C-alpha cells in the first residue's frame, strides 16, 4: 500500500512537472479573471480543431479528396485548396457547440459565419486563417493555422463593423504549426507559451513557457523572387544583409513556420508591399495582427514599415498590410531603410520646388 501511495505521488509529481495541459495552463495564466473559464474553453476548441486538421494532414496522401484544388476562388481571388475548405469547416464545427463563440471570420469566407445560438451566452469572435501556407500541403511540407479572439462590441447588424478595430482589441492570439510534430503557441496577454501535441494522449502538453525572442537573430525570411517588384528601400535592406556577415536566409512559404523559427531563434520575416500591390499579401485581421500580438508578448515587434501593426485599423475585413515581424533590432533595421528612403524622397520633392 505504501509503495502504491509512493507511485501515485510520483505520478502526480510527473503530471505537475511535465504534463501541463493547454486548458489548465490558460486557467493558471488568467488566475481569477472572469474571462478565464471562457478563454480556457475557447482554447480547448481551437485545440480540438487543430487535432482534427493534424489528423487529416498526416493522412492526406492516403485518403481521397484531401489534396489539390477545389476549382473555386476565395474572396481574395486565390484558388482554394481542398484542405483550406476542410480546415475552415473544422473550425466552424468545433465552435458550433462551444456556446461561447458567436462569430467566426476567416480569410476563406467573404462574410463572418454567425452562430446565433451562442450569442446569448458568449460574445466572442474567432478570427482565423485555417490553413496558412496552403501551397505546402500537396508536397507534405509544414503549414499552419493562425487565430485571434476578440470580444464583440455593441450590436452587429450583420456587417461586423466592430471587428474593424486595431490589434489591441485582441484578447488572445496564437498559431498552430503542423510540422514534424503539431505545436500550438498562444498568448492571452501574459507571455507566449508553446504546447506540443502528444498524439498518444491526444493532448497538447506544455513545451516552453514565457518565450522571449532574441533582440537580434541571423535569419532574414523573405521571398526574394519579388526583389524587382519592391520599393528601392527593401532592395537596399536586402543588399545590406547580403554584404554583411552573420545573416542567413530561410523561407518556407508558410508564414507560421517562418515566424516560429524567428520566435525561438531571432531574426525577421518580411512580406513588403510591391509597387503594384503596396499593401502586400498578408491579411491584417487573420495573420498580421494575431502574430503581432504574439510577437510583442515575446518581446519582439511587428511593423508595416511605417506603423506598428497593432495600431493599424482595417477598413475592411480582408484588408492586407505589409508585414515586418520578429526581433526588435532586426525590425528596426528594416524600418531604418524605409524611413531613409522616405526622407530622401521628401527632400527631393522639396528641392524640386
Ligand atoms: P496562404 O495562406 O494563402 O497559403 O498564403 C500563405 C502566405 O500568406 C504566407 O503564409 C506565406 O508566407 C506567403 O503567403 C507566401 O507567399 P509567396 O508565395 O508570395 O512568397
mmCIF file of C-alpha atoms and ligand atoms in Angstrom:
data_model
loop_
_atom_site.group_PDB
_atom_site.id
_atom_site.type_symbol
_atom_site.label_atom_id
_atom_site.label_comp_id
_atom_site.label_asym_id
_atom_site.label_seq_id
_atom_site.Cartn_x
_atom_site.Cartn_y
_atom_site.Cartn_z
ATOM 1 C CA UNK A 1 0.000 0.000 0.000
ATOM 2 C CA UNK A 2 2.847 2.328 0.966
ATOM 3 C CA UNK A 3 4.507 1.559 -2.392
ATOM 4 C CA UNK A 4 1.312 2.304 -4.240
ATOM 5 C CA UNK A 5 0.979 5.644 -2.499
ATOM 6 C CA UNK A 6 4.512 6.493 -3.472
ATOM 7 C CA UNK A 7 3.778 5.519 -7.080
ATOM 8 C CA UNK A 8 0.692 7.681 -7.047
ATOM 9 C CA UNK A 9 2.706 10.560 -5.672
ATOM 10 C CA UNK A 10 5.390 10.095 -8.314
ATOM 11 C CA UNK A 11 2.710 10.046 -10.974
ATOM 12 C CA UNK A 12 1.159 13.222 -9.606
ATOM 13 C CA UNK A 13 4.554 14.857 -9.487
ATOM 14 C CA UNK A 14 5.242 13.888 -13.105
ATOM 15 C CA UNK A 15 1.906 15.370 -14.141
ATOM 16 C CA UNK A 16 2.611 18.607 -12.303
ATOM 17 C CA UNK A 17 6.088 18.957 -13.621
ATOM 18 C CA UNK A 18 5.770 17.708 -17.178
ATOM 19 C CA UNK A 19 2.204 17.411 -18.255
ATOM 20 C CA UNK A 20 0.554 20.791 -18.004
ATOM 21 C CA UNK A 21 -2.306 20.692 -20.458
ATOM 22 C CA UNK A 22 -3.400 23.663 -22.515
ATOM 23 C CA UNK A 23 -6.720 24.291 -20.777
ATOM 24 C CA UNK A 24 -5.142 24.102 -17.337
ATOM 25 C CA UNK A 25 -2.401 26.466 -18.433
ATOM 26 C CA UNK A 26 -4.890 29.069 -19.684
ATOM 27 C CA UNK A 27 -6.708 28.921 -16.331
ATOM 28 C CA UNK A 28 -3.417 29.354 -14.462
ATOM 29 C CA UNK A 29 -2.406 32.282 -16.649
ATOM 30 C CA UNK A 30 -5.655 34.120 -16.143
ATOM 31 C CA UNK A 31 -5.954 33.305 -12.419
ATOM 32 C CA UNK A 32 -9.277 34.533 -11.094
ATOM 33 C CA UNK A 33 -10.228 36.696 -14.069
ATOM 34 C CA UNK A 34 -13.850 36.404 -15.174
ATOM 35 C CA UNK A 35 -12.763 35.506 -18.687
ATOM 36 C CA UNK A 36 -10.554 32.606 -17.544
ATOM 37 C CA UNK A 37 -13.141 29.820 -17.917
ATOM 38 C CA UNK A 38 -14.326 31.186 -21.251
ATOM 39 C CA UNK A 39 -10.867 31.515 -22.752
ATOM 40 C CA UNK A 40 -9.823 28.121 -21.468
ATOM 41 C CA UNK A 41 -12.899 26.581 -23.133
ATOM 42 C CA UNK A 42 -12.289 28.508 -26.372
ATOM 43 C CA UNK A 43 -8.667 27.422 -26.455
ATOM 44 C CA UNK A 44 -9.823 23.846 -25.966
ATOM 45 C CA UNK A 45 -11.962 24.175 -29.084
ATOM 46 C CA UNK A 46 -9.052 25.604 -31.068
ATOM 47 C CA UNK A 47 -7.021 22.617 -29.861
ATOM 48 C CA UNK A 48 -9.770 20.239 -30.990
ATOM 49 C CA UNK A 49 -9.822 21.823 -34.456
ATOM 50 C CA UNK A 50 -6.019 21.582 -34.586
ATOM 51 C CA UNK A 51 -6.091 17.884 -33.686
ATOM 52 C CA UNK A 52 -8.669 17.103 -36.368
ATOM 53 C CA UNK A 53 -6.733 19.058 -39.009
ATOM 54 C CA UNK A 54 -3.425 17.489 -37.949
ATOM 55 C CA UNK A 55 -5.001 14.046 -38.327
ATOM 56 C CA UNK A 56 -6.226 14.863 -41.834
ATOM 57 C CA UNK A 57 -2.840 16.321 -42.825
ATOM 58 C CA UNK A 58 -0.883 13.294 -41.670
ATOM 59 C CA UNK A 59 -3.108 11.016 -43.789
ATOM 60 C CA UNK A 60 -3.632 13.431 -46.705
ATOM 61 C CA UNK A 61 -1.670 11.339 -49.189
ATOM 62 C CA UNK A 62 -3.697 8.238 -48.303
ATOM 63 C CA UNK A 63 -7.276 9.452 -48.431
ATOM 64 C CA UNK A 64 -9.312 10.661 -51.353
ATOM 65 C CA UNK A 65 -10.194 14.300 -51.816
ATOM 66 C CA UNK A 66 -7.672 15.685 -49.334
ATOM 67 C CA UNK A 67 -5.113 17.182 -51.730
ATOM 68 C CA UNK A 68 -5.346 19.591 -54.636
ATOM 69 C CA UNK A 69 -7.635 22.453 -55.601
ATOM 70 C CA UNK A 70 -11.397 22.708 -55.297
ATOM 71 C CA UNK A 71 -11.644 24.679 -58.537
ATOM 72 C CA UNK A 72 -13.073 27.662 -56.636
ATOM 73 C CA UNK A 73 -11.506 31.009 -55.766
ATOM 74 C CA UNK A 74 -11.906 32.745 -52.406
ATOM 75 C CA UNK A 75 -12.821 36.361 -51.667
ATOM 76 C CA UNK A 76 -9.170 37.315 -52.232
ATOM 77 C CA UNK A 77 -9.286 35.822 -55.740
ATOM 78 C CA UNK A 78 -6.965 32.972 -54.737
ATOM 79 C CA UNK A 79 -7.510 29.354 -55.744
ATOM 80 C CA UNK A 80 -8.984 27.409 -52.848
ATOM 81 C CA UNK A 81 -7.422 24.101 -51.884
ATOM 82 C CA UNK A 82 -9.473 21.210 -50.567
ATOM 83 C CA UNK A 83 -7.536 21.394 -47.323
ATOM 84 C CA UNK A 84 -8.400 25.138 -46.949
ATOM 85 C CA UNK A 85 -12.067 24.284 -47.189
ATOM 86 C CA UNK A 86 -11.822 21.295 -44.874
ATOM 87 C CA UNK A 87 -9.909 23.221 -42.193
ATOM 88 C CA UNK A 88 -12.262 26.196 -42.422
ATOM 89 C CA UNK A 89 -15.214 23.885 -41.854
ATOM 90 C CA UNK A 90 -13.497 22.087 -38.975
ATOM 91 C CA UNK A 91 -13.147 25.369 -37.068
ATOM 92 C CA UNK A 92 -16.838 26.101 -37.672
ATOM 93 C CA UNK A 93 -17.886 22.667 -36.459
ATOM 94 C CA UNK A 94 -15.604 22.845 -33.426
ATOM 95 C CA UNK A 95 -17.212 26.113 -32.362
ATOM 96 C CA UNK A 96 -20.795 25.309 -33.306
ATOM 97 C CA UNK A 97 -21.458 23.805 -29.889
ATOM 98 C CA UNK A 98 -18.930 25.831 -27.958
ATOM 99 C CA UNK A 99 -21.644 28.062 -26.534
ATOM 100 C CA UNK A 100 -19.169 30.923 -26.494
ATOM 101 C CA UNK A 101 -18.172 31.999 -29.955
ATOM 102 C CA UNK A 102 -20.862 33.918 -31.721
ATOM 103 C CA UNK A 103 -18.993 34.840 -34.898
ATOM 104 C CA UNK A 104 -16.177 33.278 -36.907
ATOM 105 C CA UNK A 105 -14.372 35.340 -39.521
ATOM 106 C CA UNK A 106 -11.863 33.645 -41.762
ATOM 107 C CA UNK A 107 -9.894 34.547 -44.835
ATOM 108 C CA UNK A 108 -11.789 31.801 -46.662
ATOM 109 C CA UNK A 109 -15.239 33.380 -46.110
ATOM 110 C CA UNK A 110 -16.429 36.655 -47.571
ATOM 111 C CA UNK A 111 -18.593 37.405 -44.529
ATOM 112 C CA UNK A 112 -18.393 36.191 -40.926
ATOM 113 C CA UNK A 113 -20.185 32.977 -40.009
ATOM 114 C CA UNK A 114 -22.748 33.601 -37.265
ATOM 115 C CA UNK A 115 -23.781 31.052 -34.651
ATOM 116 C CA UNK A 116 -26.888 32.772 -33.210
ATOM 117 C CA UNK A 117 -27.443 30.101 -30.527
ATOM 118 C CA UNK A 118 -24.120 31.055 -28.941
ATOM 119 C CA UNK A 119 -24.601 34.815 -28.974
ATOM 120 C CA UNK A 120 -26.701 34.972 -25.814
ATOM 121 C CA UNK A 121 -24.042 33.057 -23.844
ATOM 122 C CA UNK A 122 -20.745 34.301 -25.178
ATOM 123 C CA UNK A 123 -19.987 37.307 -27.293
ATOM 124 C CA UNK A 124 -16.594 36.195 -28.526
ATOM 125 C CA UNK A 125 -15.400 36.287 -32.129
ATOM 126 C CA UNK A 126 -12.795 33.994 -33.600
ATOM 127 C CA UNK A 127 -10.728 35.335 -36.489
ATOM 128 C CA UNK A 128 -8.603 32.764 -38.249
ATOM 129 C CA UNK A 129 -6.597 31.596 -41.194
ATOM 130 C CA UNK A 130 -7.481 27.881 -41.276
ATOM 131 C CA UNK A 131 -4.503 26.788 -43.388
ATOM 132 C CA UNK A 132 -1.621 29.177 -43.698
ATOM 133 C CA UNK A 133 0.845 28.307 -46.446
ATOM 134 C CA UNK A 134 -1.548 26.002 -48.260
ATOM 135 C CA UNK A 135 0.768 25.683 -51.283
ATOM 136 C CA UNK A 136 2.867 23.463 -48.992
ATOM 137 C CA UNK A 137 0.052 20.968 -48.393
ATOM 138 C CA UNK A 138 0.381 18.983 -51.606
ATOM 139 C CA UNK A 139 4.112 18.461 -51.106
ATOM 140 C CA UNK A 140 3.928 17.454 -47.441
ATOM 141 C CA UNK A 141 5.724 20.499 -46.028
ATOM 142 C CA UNK A 142 4.844 22.447 -42.927
ATOM 143 C CA UNK A 143 1.679 24.519 -42.810
ATOM 144 C CA UNK A 144 -0.078 26.343 -40.006
ATOM 145 C CA UNK A 145 -3.214 27.997 -38.720
ATOM 146 C CA UNK A 146 -3.428 31.450 -37.140
ATOM 147 C CA UNK A 147 -6.159 32.668 -34.792
ATOM 148 C CA UNK A 148 -7.217 35.606 -32.654
ATOM 149 C CA UNK A 149 -10.063 36.097 -30.209
ATOM 150 C CA UNK A 150 -11.932 39.366 -29.823
ATOM 151 C CA UNK A 151 -14.929 40.324 -27.761
ATOM 152 C CA UNK A 152 -17.952 41.601 -29.658
ATOM 153 C CA UNK A 153 -18.689 45.277 -29.037
ATOM 154 C CA UNK A 154 -22.226 46.564 -29.406
ATOM 155 C CA UNK A 155 -24.855 45.014 -31.651
ATOM 156 C CA UNK A 156 -23.948 43.512 -35.003
ATOM 157 C CA UNK A 157 -26.331 44.307 -37.861
ATOM 158 C CA UNK A 158 -24.654 41.651 -39.989
ATOM 159 C CA UNK A 159 -21.771 43.811 -41.146
ATOM 160 C CA UNK A 160 -19.401 43.039 -38.242
ATOM 161 C CA UNK A 161 -18.265 46.666 -38.089
ATOM 162 C CA UNK A 162 -16.822 46.263 -34.587
ATOM 163 C CA UNK A 163 -14.202 43.882 -35.974
ATOM 164 C CA UNK A 164 -12.724 46.814 -37.884
ATOM 165 C CA UNK A 165 -10.564 47.891 -34.952
ATOM 166 C CA UNK A 166 -6.893 47.711 -34.188
ATOM 167 C CA UNK A 167 -4.936 44.755 -32.815
ATOM 168 C CA UNK A 168 -5.129 45.986 -29.220
ATOM 169 C CA UNK A 169 -8.727 44.721 -29.244
ATOM 170 C CA UNK A 170 -7.480 41.128 -29.432
ATOM 171 C CA UNK A 171 -7.740 39.358 -26.092
ATOM 172 C CA UNK A 172 -5.850 36.254 -27.178
ATOM 173 C CA UNK A 173 -3.981 35.053 -30.244
ATOM 174 C CA UNK A 174 -1.873 32.190 -31.400
ATOM 175 C CA UNK A 175 -0.970 29.766 -34.118
ATOM 176 C CA UNK A 176 -0.774 26.065 -34.773
ATOM 177 C CA UNK A 177 2.234 24.672 -36.585
ATOM 178 C CA UNK A 178 1.732 21.370 -38.394
ATOM 179 C CA UNK A 179 5.323 20.189 -38.722
ATOM 180 C CA UNK A 180 7.124 17.009 -37.685
ATOM 181 C CA UNK A 181 5.060 17.483 -34.546
ATOM 182 C CA UNK A 182 1.987 19.658 -34.116
ATOM 183 C CA UNK A 183 2.521 22.670 -31.877
ATOM 184 C CA UNK A 184 0.136 25.266 -30.538
ATOM 185 C CA UNK A 185 1.570 28.616 -29.451
ATOM 186 C CA UNK A 186 -0.698 31.090 -27.684
ATOM 187 C CA UNK A 187 -0.879 34.217 -25.597
ATOM 188 C CA UNK A 188 -3.691 35.683 -23.530
ATOM 189 C CA UNK A 189 -1.558 38.741 -22.850
ATOM 190 C CA UNK A 190 0.610 37.100 -20.179
ATOM 191 C CA UNK A 191 3.573 35.973 -22.249
ATOM 192 C CA UNK A 192 3.864 33.405 -25.022
ATOM 193 C CA UNK A 193 3.643 29.701 -24.353
ATOM 194 C CA UNK A 194 4.203 26.682 -26.582
ATOM 195 C CA UNK A 195 2.485 23.284 -26.467
ATOM 196 C CA UNK A 196 3.285 20.097 -28.350
ATOM 197 C CA UNK A 197 0.585 17.620 -29.307
ATOM 198 C CA UNK A 198 1.222 14.219 -27.796
ATOM 199 C CA UNK A 199 -0.735 12.051 -30.276
ATOM 200 C CA UNK A 200 -0.832 9.100 -27.884
ATOM 201 C CA UNK A 201 -2.571 11.211 -25.225
ATOM 202 C CA UNK A 202 -4.456 13.404 -27.684
ATOM 203 C CA UNK A 203 -3.413 16.381 -25.558
ATOM 204 C CA UNK A 204 -1.342 19.488 -26.108
ATOM 205 C CA UNK A 205 1.355 19.410 -23.419
ATOM 206 C CA UNK A 206 3.372 22.414 -22.272
ATOM 207 C CA UNK A 207 6.715 22.567 -24.087
ATOM 208 C CA UNK A 208 8.031 26.087 -23.397
ATOM 209 C CA UNK A 209 6.774 28.909 -21.206
ATOM 210 C CA UNK A 210 7.332 32.665 -21.439
ATOM 211 C CA UNK A 211 9.218 32.503 -24.708
ATOM 212 C CA UNK A 212 11.359 35.575 -25.393
ATOM 213 C CA UNK A 213 12.561 36.448 -28.910
ATOM 214 C CA UNK A 214 16.253 37.302 -29.006
ATOM 215 C CA UNK A 215 16.721 41.051 -29.640
ATOM 216 C CA UNK A 216 18.594 40.154 -32.822
ATOM 217 C CA UNK A 217 18.918 36.991 -34.880
ATOM 218 C CA UNK A 218 20.703 35.825 -38.009
ATOM 219 C CA UNK A 219 17.646 34.893 -40.094
ATOM 220 C CA UNK A 220 16.001 37.094 -42.675
ATOM 221 C CA UNK A 221 12.946 35.478 -44.161
ATOM 222 C CA UNK A 222 11.518 36.921 -47.372
ATOM 223 C CA UNK A 223 10.513 35.856 -50.876
ATOM 224 C CA UNK A 224 13.448 37.306 -52.793
ATOM 225 C CA UNK A 225 11.716 36.331 -56.037
ATOM 226 C CA UNK A 226 9.846 39.612 -55.601
ATOM 227 C CA UNK A 227 13.101 41.638 -55.492
ATOM 228 C CA UNK A 228 12.350 43.754 -58.571
ATOM 229 C CA UNK A 229 8.726 44.311 -57.541
ATOM 230 C CA UNK A 230 9.727 46.006 -54.256
ATOM 231 C CA UNK A 231 10.467 49.598 -53.427
ATOM 232 C CA UNK A 232 14.166 50.518 -53.515
ATOM 233 C CA UNK A 233 14.270 50.714 -49.682
ATOM 234 C CA UNK A 234 13.568 46.977 -49.331
ATOM 235 C CA UNK A 235 16.089 46.176 -52.051
ATOM 236 C CA UNK A 236 18.653 48.236 -50.117
ATOM 237 C CA UNK A 237 17.927 46.267 -46.941
ATOM 238 C CA UNK A 238 18.455 43.004 -48.822
ATOM 239 C CA UNK A 239 21.708 44.330 -50.316
ATOM 240 C CA UNK A 240 22.777 45.223 -46.752
ATOM 241 C CA UNK A 241 22.224 41.680 -45.418
ATOM 242 C CA UNK A 242 23.965 40.220 -48.485
ATOM 243 C CA UNK A 243 27.034 42.359 -47.809
ATOM 244 C CA UNK A 244 27.271 41.822 -44.052
ATOM 245 C CA UNK A 245 28.392 38.677 -42.308
ATOM 246 C CA UNK A 246 26.125 36.884 -39.867
ATOM 247 C CA UNK A 247 22.901 36.773 -41.902
ATOM 248 C CA UNK A 248 21.256 33.710 -43.340
ATOM 249 C CA UNK A 249 18.082 33.361 -45.437
ATOM 250 C CA UNK A 250 15.218 30.993 -44.590
ATOM 251 C CA UNK A 251 11.828 30.959 -46.331
ATOM 252 C CA UNK A 252 9.310 28.134 -46.070
ATOM 253 C CA UNK A 253 6.299 29.531 -47.937
ATOM 254 C CA UNK A 254 4.267 29.352 -44.724
ATOM 255 C CA UNK A 255 4.357 32.424 -42.527
ATOM 256 C CA UNK A 256 3.677 30.367 -39.403
ATOM 257 C CA UNK A 257 6.767 28.195 -39.949
ATOM 258 C CA UNK A 258 8.995 31.185 -40.606
ATOM 259 C CA UNK A 259 7.680 33.139 -37.614
ATOM 260 C CA UNK A 260 8.034 30.050 -35.419
ATOM 261 C CA UNK A 261 11.742 29.809 -36.233
ATOM 262 C CA UNK A 262 12.173 33.515 -35.506
ATOM 263 C CA UNK A 263 10.249 33.289 -32.238
ATOM 264 C CA UNK A 264 12.804 30.809 -30.935
ATOM 265 C CA UNK A 265 15.996 31.880 -32.730
ATOM 266 C CA UNK A 266 15.516 35.539 -33.609
ATOM 267 C CA UNK A 267 15.578 37.346 -36.943
ATOM 268 C CA UNK A 268 12.995 38.973 -39.146
ATOM 269 C CA UNK A 269 10.240 37.914 -41.536
ATOM 270 C CA UNK A 270 9.138 40.410 -44.127
ATOM 271 C CA UNK A 271 6.431 40.465 -46.729
ATOM 272 C CA UNK A 272 6.635 44.008 -48.067
ATOM 273 C CA UNK A 273 4.247 45.644 -50.455
ATOM 274 C CA UNK A 274 5.177 45.685 -54.103
ATOM 275 C CA UNK A 275 4.987 48.601 -56.496
ATOM 276 C CA UNK A 276 1.763 47.129 -57.941
ATOM 277 C CA UNK A 277 0.380 45.982 -54.572
ATOM 278 C CA UNK A 278 1.618 48.403 -51.894
ATOM 279 C CA UNK A 279 -0.463 46.635 -49.249
ATOM 280 C CA UNK A 280 1.371 43.328 -49.838
ATOM 281 C CA UNK A 281 -0.203 39.919 -49.372
ATOM 282 C CA UNK A 282 -0.630 39.237 -45.666
ATOM 283 C CA UNK A 283 -4.119 39.766 -44.185
ATOM 284 C CA UNK A 284 -4.305 42.082 -41.217
ATOM 285 C CA UNK A 285 -7.104 40.524 -39.152
ATOM 286 C CA UNK A 286 -6.265 36.872 -39.741
ATOM 287 C CA UNK A 287 -2.464 36.915 -39.956
ATOM 288 C CA UNK A 288 -0.554 40.145 -39.197
ATOM 289 C CA UNK A 289 -2.469 41.324 -36.129
ATOM 290 C CA UNK A 290 -2.611 37.938 -34.320
ATOM 291 C CA UNK A 291 1.097 37.325 -34.961
ATOM 292 C CA UNK A 292 1.916 40.913 -33.901
ATOM 293 C CA UNK A 293 0.051 40.338 -30.606
ATOM 294 C CA UNK A 294 2.050 37.170 -30.016
ATOM 295 C CA UNK A 295 5.443 38.518 -31.046
ATOM 296 C CA UNK A 296 5.036 41.676 -28.932
ATOM 297 C CA UNK A 297 4.187 39.465 -25.970
ATOM 298 C CA UNK A 298 7.513 37.703 -26.575
ATOM 299 C CA UNK A 299 9.431 40.997 -26.617
ATOM 300 C CA UNK A 300 9.572 41.378 -30.397
ATOM 301 C CA UNK A 301 7.935 43.827 -32.799
ATOM 302 C CA UNK A 302 5.689 43.908 -35.846
ATOM 303 C CA UNK A 303 5.511 46.857 -38.204
ATOM 304 C CA UNK A 304 4.204 47.824 -41.622
ATOM 305 C CA UNK A 305 7.466 49.709 -42.081
ATOM 306 C CA UNK A 306 5.915 52.994 -41.003
ATOM 307 C CA UNK A 307 3.385 51.981 -38.345
ATOM 308 C CA UNK A 308 3.062 49.362 -35.605
ATOM 309 C CA UNK A 309 0.867 46.502 -36.902
ATOM 310 C CA UNK A 310 -1.075 46.542 -33.622
ATOM 311 C CA UNK A 311 -2.212 50.133 -34.341
ATOM 312 C CA UNK A 312 -3.474 49.530 -37.866
ATOM 313 C CA UNK A 313 -7.251 49.897 -38.217
ATOM 314 C CA UNK A 314 -8.655 47.906 -41.144
ATOM 315 C CA UNK A 315 -11.214 49.466 -43.463
ATOM 316 C CA UNK A 316 -12.490 46.060 -44.490
ATOM 317 C CA UNK A 317 -12.383 42.557 -43.045
ATOM 318 C CA UNK A 318 -9.986 41.238 -45.663
ATOM 319 C CA UNK A 319 -7.529 44.155 -45.700
ATOM 320 C CA UNK A 320 -3.863 43.354 -46.154
ATOM 321 C CA UNK A 321 -0.745 45.024 -44.756
ATOM 322 C CA UNK A 322 2.946 44.955 -45.460
ATOM 323 C CA UNK A 323 4.491 42.948 -42.623
ATOM 324 C CA UNK A 324 7.897 43.174 -40.944
ATOM 325 C CA UNK A 325 7.937 40.999 -37.839
ATOM 326 C CA UNK A 326 10.425 39.489 -35.431
ATOM 327 C CA UNK A 327 13.377 40.585 -33.283
ATOM 328 C CA UNK A 328 13.247 44.218 -32.168
ATOM 329 C CA UNK A 329 16.613 45.200 -33.618
ATOM 330 C CA UNK A 330 16.023 43.477 -36.936
ATOM 331 C CA UNK A 331 12.580 45.041 -37.427
ATOM 332 C CA UNK A 332 14.122 48.444 -36.601
ATOM 333 C CA UNK A 333 16.875 47.857 -39.164
ATOM 334 C CA UNK A 334 14.364 47.211 -41.969
ATOM 335 C CA UNK A 335 12.367 50.279 -40.876
ATOM 336 C CA UNK A 336 15.501 52.427 -40.954
ATOM 337 C CA UNK A 337 15.914 51.718 -44.695
ATOM 338 C CA UNK A 338 12.266 52.590 -45.348
ATOM 339 C CA UNK A 339 12.500 55.804 -43.335
ATOM 340 C CA UNK A 340 15.753 56.854 -45.007
ATOM 341 C CA UNK A 341 14.154 56.474 -48.434
ATOM 342 C CA UNK A 342 11.093 58.424 -47.347
ATOM 343 C CA UNK A 343 13.378 61.250 -46.071
ATOM 344 C CA UNK A 344 15.271 61.266 -49.384
ATOM 345 C CA UNK A 345 12.021 61.394 -51.339
ATOM 346 C CA UNK A 346 10.729 64.319 -49.240
ATOM 347 C CA UNK A 347 13.998 66.212 -49.698
ATOM 348 C CA UNK A 348 13.954 65.623 -53.450
ATOM 349 C CA UNK A 349 10.357 66.862 -53.598
ATOM 350 C CA UNK A 350 11.258 69.981 -51.621
ATOM 351 C CA UNK A 351 14.316 70.621 -53.790
ATOM 352 C CA UNK A 352 12.271 70.322 -56.989
ATOM 353 C CA UNK A 353 10.029 73.077 -55.623
HETATM 354 P P1 LIG B 1 -1.969 31.145 -47.965
HETATM 355 O O1 LIG B 1 -2.436 31.201 -46.546
HETATM 356 O O2 LIG B 1 -2.986 31.672 -48.928
HETATM 357 O O3 LIG B 1 -1.459 29.835 -48.341
HETATM 358 O O4 LIG B 1 -0.754 32.190 -48.114
HETATM 359 C C1 LIG B 1 0.370 31.985 -47.378
HETATM 360 C C2 LIG B 1 1.089 33.287 -47.141
HETATM 361 O O5 LIG B 1 0.193 34.310 -46.855
HETATM 362 C C3 LIG B 1 2.141 33.129 -46.045
HETATM 363 O O6 LIG B 1 1.943 32.041 -45.241
HETATM 364 C C4 LIG B 1 3.433 32.977 -46.792
HETATM 365 O O7 LIG B 1 4.496 33.484 -46.078
HETATM 366 C C5 LIG B 1 3.173 33.719 -48.045
HETATM 367 O O8 LIG B 1 1.791 33.650 -48.296
HETATM 368 C C6 LIG B 1 3.918 33.119 -49.196
HETATM 369 O O9 LIG B 1 3.640 33.875 -50.315
HETATM 370 P P2 LIG B 1 4.618 33.876 -51.573
HETATM 371 O O10 LIG B 1 4.443 32.561 -52.240
HETATM 372 O O11 LIG B 1 4.145 35.031 -52.387
HETATM 373 O O12 LIG B 1 6.020 34.079 -51.066
#
